[in-house]
Amino acid sequence: MDCIFCKIINNELPSCKIYEDEEFLAILDIMPINYGHTLIIPKAHFKHILDMPESYAENIYKIVKKLSQAIKEALKCDGLNIIQNVEKAGGQEVFHSHLHIIPRYLDDAFKLNLSKKRYENNNAMQIVAEKISQYL
Ligand code: 5GP
Ligand code: ZN
């Protein structure tokens, strides 16, 4: 399979590793939003979180917490973004599931929430909540 993250996991391509266990690898993103921008990647190939078995989805958050604490302490950042981009519409470019931990500073220029909407009214909001709940 021609997957850049599988090649990194199999050591066919170089990477800057910061954490590894049986299930996951964490590496520095090659084009960081800020220095220390980290990717947590399951070693098995899944397209994104919706494709991952539940146990992986649970286990990944233990690693997220451990790495987030280490990044915050090491880099003295003011905050973090913990993000997974899902599918093209969600900004996903590498279709091997991964989660971003991005160190953030009060004075950095990166903005995630540039174009927020408002619900027409409370009823419109309630309808959306009920629609989602039906699938749980
Ligand atoms: P996505 O948009 O799919 O959520 O993010 C993919 C991320 O992978 C991007 O932030 C991009 O900079 C990073 N990336 C792409 N190719 C490589 C690579 O070869 N090595 C590393 N370390 N990161 C990569
Ligand atoms: Zn892969």
PDB file of C-alpha atoms and ligand atoms in Angstrom:
ATOM      1  CA  MET A   1       0.000   0.000   0.000  1.00  0.00           C
ATOM      2  CA  ASP A   2       1.354   3.404  -0.934  1.00  0.00           C
ATOM      3  CA  CYS A   3       0.847   5.029   2.471  1.00  0.00           C
ATOM      4  CA  ILE A   4       3.396   7.509   3.773  1.00  0.00           C
ATOM      5  CA  PHE A   5       2.631   6.760   7.443  1.00  0.00           C
ATOM      6  CA  CYS A   6       2.838   2.974   6.915  1.00  0.00           C
ATOM      7  CA  LYS A   7       6.265   3.572   5.381  1.00  0.00           C
ATOM      8  CA  ILE A   8       7.312   5.660   8.406  1.00  0.00           C
ATOM      9  CA  ILE A   9       6.035   2.932  10.767  1.00  0.00           C
ATOM     10  CA  ASN A  10       7.964   0.289   8.813  1.00  0.00           C
ATOM     11  CA  ASN A  11      11.110   2.458   8.901  1.00  0.00           C
ATOM     12  CA  GLU A  12      11.108   2.744   5.107  1.00  0.00           C
ATOM     13  CA  LEU A  13      10.996   6.529   5.511  1.00  0.00           C
ATOM     14  CA  PRO A  14      12.714   8.593   8.216  1.00  0.00           C
ATOM     15  CA  SER A  15      10.840  10.399  10.979  1.00  0.00           C
ATOM     16  CA  CYS A  16      11.525  12.115  14.263  1.00  0.00           C
ATOM     17  CA  LYS A  17       9.998   9.718  16.804  1.00  0.00           C
ATOM     18  CA  ILE A  18       9.019  10.834  20.260  1.00  0.00           C
ATOM     19  CA  TYR A  19       6.915   7.915  21.532  1.00  0.00           C
ATOM     20  CA  GLU A  20       6.288   4.319  20.568  1.00  0.00           C
ATOM     21  CA  ASP A  21       4.365   1.389  22.008  1.00  0.00           C
ATOM     22  CA  GLU A  22       2.805  -1.774  20.552  1.00  0.00           C
ATOM     23  CA  GLU A  23      -0.122   0.059  19.012  1.00  0.00           C
ATOM     24  CA  PHE A  24       0.970   3.648  18.394  1.00  0.00           C
ATOM     25  CA  LEU A  25       3.812   5.801  17.151  1.00  0.00           C
ATOM     26  CA  ALA A  26       4.149   9.534  17.831  1.00  0.00           C
ATOM     27  CA  ILE A  27       6.325  11.642  15.525  1.00  0.00           C
ATOM     28  CA  LEU A  28       6.925  15.316  14.901  1.00  0.00           C
ATOM     29  CA  ASP A  29       4.896  16.751  12.013  1.00  0.00           C
ATOM     30  CA  ILE A  30       7.253  17.645   9.163  1.00  0.00           C
ATOM     31  CA  MET A  31       5.420  20.981   8.582  1.00  0.00           C
ATOM     32  CA  PRO A  32       4.504  22.130  12.092  1.00  0.00           C
ATOM     33  CA  ILE A  33       1.988  24.845  12.884  1.00  0.00           C
ATOM     34  CA  ASN A  34       4.292  25.463  15.854  1.00  0.00           C
ATOM     35  CA  TYR A  35       7.498  23.616  16.797  1.00  0.00           C
ATOM     36  CA  GLY A  36       6.630  20.398  18.632  1.00  0.00           C
ATOM     37  CA  HIS A  37       3.454  19.775  16.540  1.00  0.00           C
ATOM     38  CA  THR A  38       3.047  16.026  17.055  1.00  0.00           C
ATOM     39  CA  LEU A  39       1.172  13.277  15.213  1.00  0.00           C
ATOM     40  CA  ILE A  40      -0.051  10.159  17.023  1.00  0.00           C
ATOM     41  CA  ILE A  41      -0.441   7.359  14.518  1.00  0.00           C
ATOM     42  CA  PRO A  42      -1.821   3.839  15.042  1.00  0.00           C
ATOM     43  CA  LYS A  43       0.664   1.317  13.675  1.00  0.00           C
ATOM     44  CA  ALA A  44      -2.127  -0.572  11.894  1.00  0.00           C
ATOM     45  CA  HIS A  45      -3.557   1.143   8.827  1.00  0.00           C
ATOM     46  CA  PHE A  46      -6.991   2.674   9.421  1.00  0.00           C
ATOM     47  CA  LYS A  47      -8.351   5.492   7.276  1.00  0.00           C
ATOM     48  CA  HIS A  48      -9.478   7.660  10.208  1.00  0.00           C
ATOM     49  CA  ILE A  49     -11.135   7.417  13.613  1.00  0.00           C
ATOM     50  CA  LEU A  50     -14.410   6.103  12.165  1.00  0.00           C
ATOM     51  CA  ASP A  51     -12.490   3.175  10.721  1.00  0.00           C
ATOM     52  CA  MET A  52     -10.653   2.334  13.971  1.00  0.00           C
ATOM     53  CA  PRO A  53     -11.750  -0.432  16.386  1.00  0.00           C
ATOM     54  CA  GLU A  54     -13.173   0.946  19.629  1.00  0.00           C
ATOM     55  CA  SER A  55     -10.197  -0.279  21.693  1.00  0.00           C
ATOM     56  CA  TYR A  56      -7.796   1.874  19.639  1.00  0.00           C
ATOM     57  CA  ALA A  57     -10.051   4.886  20.001  1.00  0.00           C
ATOM     58  CA  GLU A  58     -10.009   4.384  23.785  1.00  0.00           C
ATOM     59  CA  ASN A  59      -6.284   3.692  24.080  1.00  0.00           C
ATOM     60  CA  ILE A  60      -5.216   6.649  21.954  1.00  0.00           C
ATOM     61  CA  TYR A  61      -6.506   9.112  24.545  1.00  0.00           C
ATOM     62  CA  LYS A  62      -4.135   7.714  27.182  1.00  0.00           C
ATOM     63  CA  ILE A  63      -1.266   8.554  24.842  1.00  0.00           C
ATOM     64  CA  VAL A  64      -2.773  11.932  24.002  1.00  0.00           C
ATOM     65  CA  LYS A  65      -2.795  12.873  27.686  1.00  0.00           C
ATOM     66  CA  LYS A  66       0.749  11.645  28.335  1.00  0.00           C
ATOM     67  CA  LEU A  67       2.146  13.448  25.275  1.00  0.00           C
ATOM     68  CA  SER A  68       0.127  16.621  25.826  1.00  0.00           C
ATOM     69  CA  GLN A  69       1.522  16.958  29.336  1.00  0.00           C
ATOM     70  CA  ALA A  70       5.061  16.333  28.110  1.00  0.00           C
ATOM     71  CA  ILE A  71       4.706  18.836  25.237  1.00  0.00           C
ATOM     72  CA  LYS A  72       3.223  21.529  27.471  1.00  0.00           C
ATOM     73  CA  GLU A  73       5.943  21.140  30.093  1.00  0.00           C
ATOM     74  CA  ALA A  74       8.816  20.811  27.631  1.00  0.00           C
ATOM     75  CA  LEU A  75       7.850  23.683  25.343  1.00  0.00           C
ATOM     76  CA  LYS A  76       6.175  25.956  27.921  1.00  0.00           C
ATOM     77  CA  CYS A  77       3.312  26.582  25.503  1.00  0.00           C
ATOM     78  CA  ASP A  78       0.182  28.382  26.712  1.00  0.00           C
ATOM     79  CA  GLY A  79      -2.252  25.787  25.344  1.00  0.00           C
ATOM     80  CA  LEU A  80      -2.771  22.994  22.843  1.00  0.00           C
ATOM     81  CA  ASN A  81      -5.086  21.932  20.051  1.00  0.00           C
ATOM     82  CA  ILE A  82      -5.879  18.209  19.882  1.00  0.00           C
ATOM     83  CA  ILE A  83      -7.384  17.538  16.478  1.00  0.00           C
ATOM     84  CA  GLN A  84      -8.223  14.783  14.054  1.00  0.00           C
ATOM     85  CA  ASN A  85      -9.089  15.839  10.497  1.00  0.00           C
ATOM     86  CA  VAL A  86     -11.602  13.387   9.014  1.00  0.00           C
ATOM     87  CA  GLU A  87     -12.019  13.006   5.241  1.00  0.00           C
ATOM     88  CA  LYS A  88     -11.239  15.625   2.614  1.00  0.00           C
ATOM     89  CA  ALA A  89     -13.989  17.957   3.831  1.00  0.00           C
ATOM     90  CA  GLY A  90     -12.416  17.863   7.298  1.00  0.00           C
ATOM     91  CA  GLY A  91      -8.996  18.761   5.922  1.00  0.00           C
ATOM     92  CA  GLN A  92      -7.513  15.237   5.961  1.00  0.00           C
ATOM     93  CA  GLU A  93      -4.568  14.930   3.599  1.00  0.00           C
ATOM     94  CA  VAL A  94      -2.956  11.687   4.775  1.00  0.00           C
ATOM     95  CA  PHE A  95      -5.520   8.892   4.810  1.00  0.00           C
ATOM     96  CA  HIS A  96      -3.923   6.868   7.591  1.00  0.00           C
ATOM     97  CA  SER A  97      -5.633   7.765  10.866  1.00  0.00           C
ATOM     98  CA  HIS A  98      -3.693  10.241  13.018  1.00  0.00           C
ATOM     99  CA  LEU A  99      -4.288  12.769  15.713  1.00  0.00           C
ATOM    100  CA  HIS A 100      -2.553  16.156  15.915  1.00  0.00           C
ATOM    101  CA  ILE A 101      -1.291  17.711  19.144  1.00  0.00           C
ATOM    102  CA  ILE A 102      -0.416  21.323  18.358  1.00  0.00           C
ATOM    103  CA  PRO A 103       1.353  23.534  20.910  1.00  0.00           C
ATOM    104  CA  ARG A 104      -0.307  26.971  21.031  1.00  0.00           C
ATOM    105  CA  TYR A 105       0.883  30.376  22.279  1.00  0.00           C
ATOM    106  CA  LEU A 106      -1.267  33.349  23.200  1.00  0.00           C
ATOM    107  CA  ASP A 107       0.509  35.448  20.607  1.00  0.00           C
ATOM    108  CA  ASP A 108       0.686  32.944  17.735  1.00  0.00           C
ATOM    109  CA  ALA A 109      -1.112  33.833  14.520  1.00  0.00           C
ATOM    110  CA  PHE A 110      -2.831  30.476  13.920  1.00  0.00           C
ATOM    111  CA  LYS A 111      -6.645  30.755  13.982  1.00  0.00           C
ATOM    112  CA  LEU A 112      -8.966  27.723  13.922  1.00  0.00           C
ATOM    113  CA  ASN A 113     -12.322  29.445  14.301  1.00  0.00           C
ATOM    114  CA  LEU A 114     -12.479  32.116  11.628  1.00  0.00           C
ATOM    115  CA  SER A 115     -15.956  31.502  10.214  1.00  0.00           C
ATOM    116  CA  LYS A 116     -18.374  30.380  12.912  1.00  0.00           C
ATOM    117  CA  LYS A 117     -22.147  30.286  12.348  1.00  0.00           C
ATOM    118  CA  ARG A 118     -25.154  30.872  14.625  1.00  0.00           C
ATOM    119  CA  TYR A 119     -28.293  28.694  14.825  1.00  0.00           C
ATOM    120  CA  GLU A 120     -31.409  30.483  13.521  1.00  0.00           C
ATOM    121  CA  ASN A 121     -33.087  29.849  16.892  1.00  0.00           C
ATOM    122  CA  ASN A 122     -33.159  27.350  19.797  1.00  0.00           C
ATOM    123  CA  ASN A 123     -35.530  25.053  17.934  1.00  0.00           C
ATOM    124  CA  ALA A 124     -33.127  24.709  15.012  1.00  0.00           C
ATOM    125  CA  MET A 125     -30.408  23.799  17.527  1.00  0.00           C
ATOM    126  CA  GLN A 126     -32.645  21.230  19.242  1.00  0.00           C
ATOM    127  CA  ILE A 127     -33.529  19.576  15.913  1.00  0.00           C
ATOM    128  CA  VAL A 128     -29.836  19.033  15.133  1.00  0.00           C
ATOM    129  CA  ALA A 129     -29.188  17.596  18.621  1.00  0.00           C
ATOM    130  CA  GLU A 130     -32.095  15.137  18.232  1.00  0.00           C
ATOM    131  CA  LYS A 131     -30.993  14.122  14.741  1.00  0.00           C
ATOM    132  CA  ILE A 132     -27.521  13.187  16.016  1.00  0.00           C
ATOM    133  CA  SER A 133     -28.876  11.446  19.138  1.00  0.00           C
ATOM    134  CA  GLN A 134     -30.944   9.080  16.974  1.00  0.00           C
ATOM    135  CA  TYR A 135     -27.722   7.493  15.692  1.00  0.00           C
ATOM    136  CA  LEU A 136     -26.189   6.810  19.094  1.00  0.00           C
TER     137      LEU A 136
HETATM  138  P1  5GP B   1      -3.932  15.811   7.876  1.00  0.00           P
HETATM  139  O1  5GP B   1      -4.240  17.054   7.096  1.00  0.00           O
HETATM  140  O2  5GP B   1      -4.059  14.564   7.043  1.00  0.00           O
HETATM  141  O3  5GP B   1      -4.677  15.746   9.160  1.00  0.00           O
HETATM  142  O4  5GP B   1      -2.418  15.975   8.302  1.00  0.00           O
HETATM  143  C1  5GP B   1      -1.342  15.319   7.725  1.00  0.00           C
HETATM  144  C2  5GP B   1      -0.108  15.862   8.383  1.00  0.00           C
HETATM  145  O5  5GP B   1       0.978  15.024   8.065  1.00  0.00           O
HETATM  146  C3  5GP B   1       0.265  17.275   7.907  1.00  0.00           C
HETATM  147  O6  5GP B   1       0.279  18.161   9.016  1.00  0.00           O
HETATM  148  C4  5GP B   1       1.637  17.094   7.271  1.00  0.00           C
HETATM  149  O7  5GP B   1       2.505  18.166   7.535  1.00  0.00           O
HETATM  150  C5  5GP B   1       2.133  15.804   7.901  1.00  0.00           C
HETATM  151  N1  5GP B   1       3.014  15.043   7.043  1.00  0.00           N
HETATM  152  C6  5GP B   1       2.839  14.749   5.736  1.00  0.00           C
HETATM  153  N2  5GP B   1       3.861  14.005   5.270  1.00  0.00           N
HETATM  154  C7  5GP B   1       4.701  13.809   6.318  1.00  0.00           C
HETATM  155  C8  5GP B   1       5.940  13.105   6.460  1.00  0.00           C
HETATM  156  O8  5GP B   1       6.492  12.518   5.529  1.00  0.00           O
HETATM  157  N3  5GP B   1       6.510  13.128   7.689  1.00  0.00           N
HETATM  158  C9  5GP B   1       5.926  13.764   8.759  1.00  0.00           C
HETATM  159  N4  5GP B   1       6.580  13.715   9.919  1.00  0.00           N
HETATM  160  N5  5GP B   1       4.769  14.439   8.656  1.00  0.00           N
HETATM  161  C10 5GP B   1       4.166  14.465   7.444  1.00  0.00           C
HETATM  162 ZN    ZN B   2      -1.010   3.475   6.308  1.00  0.00          ZN
END
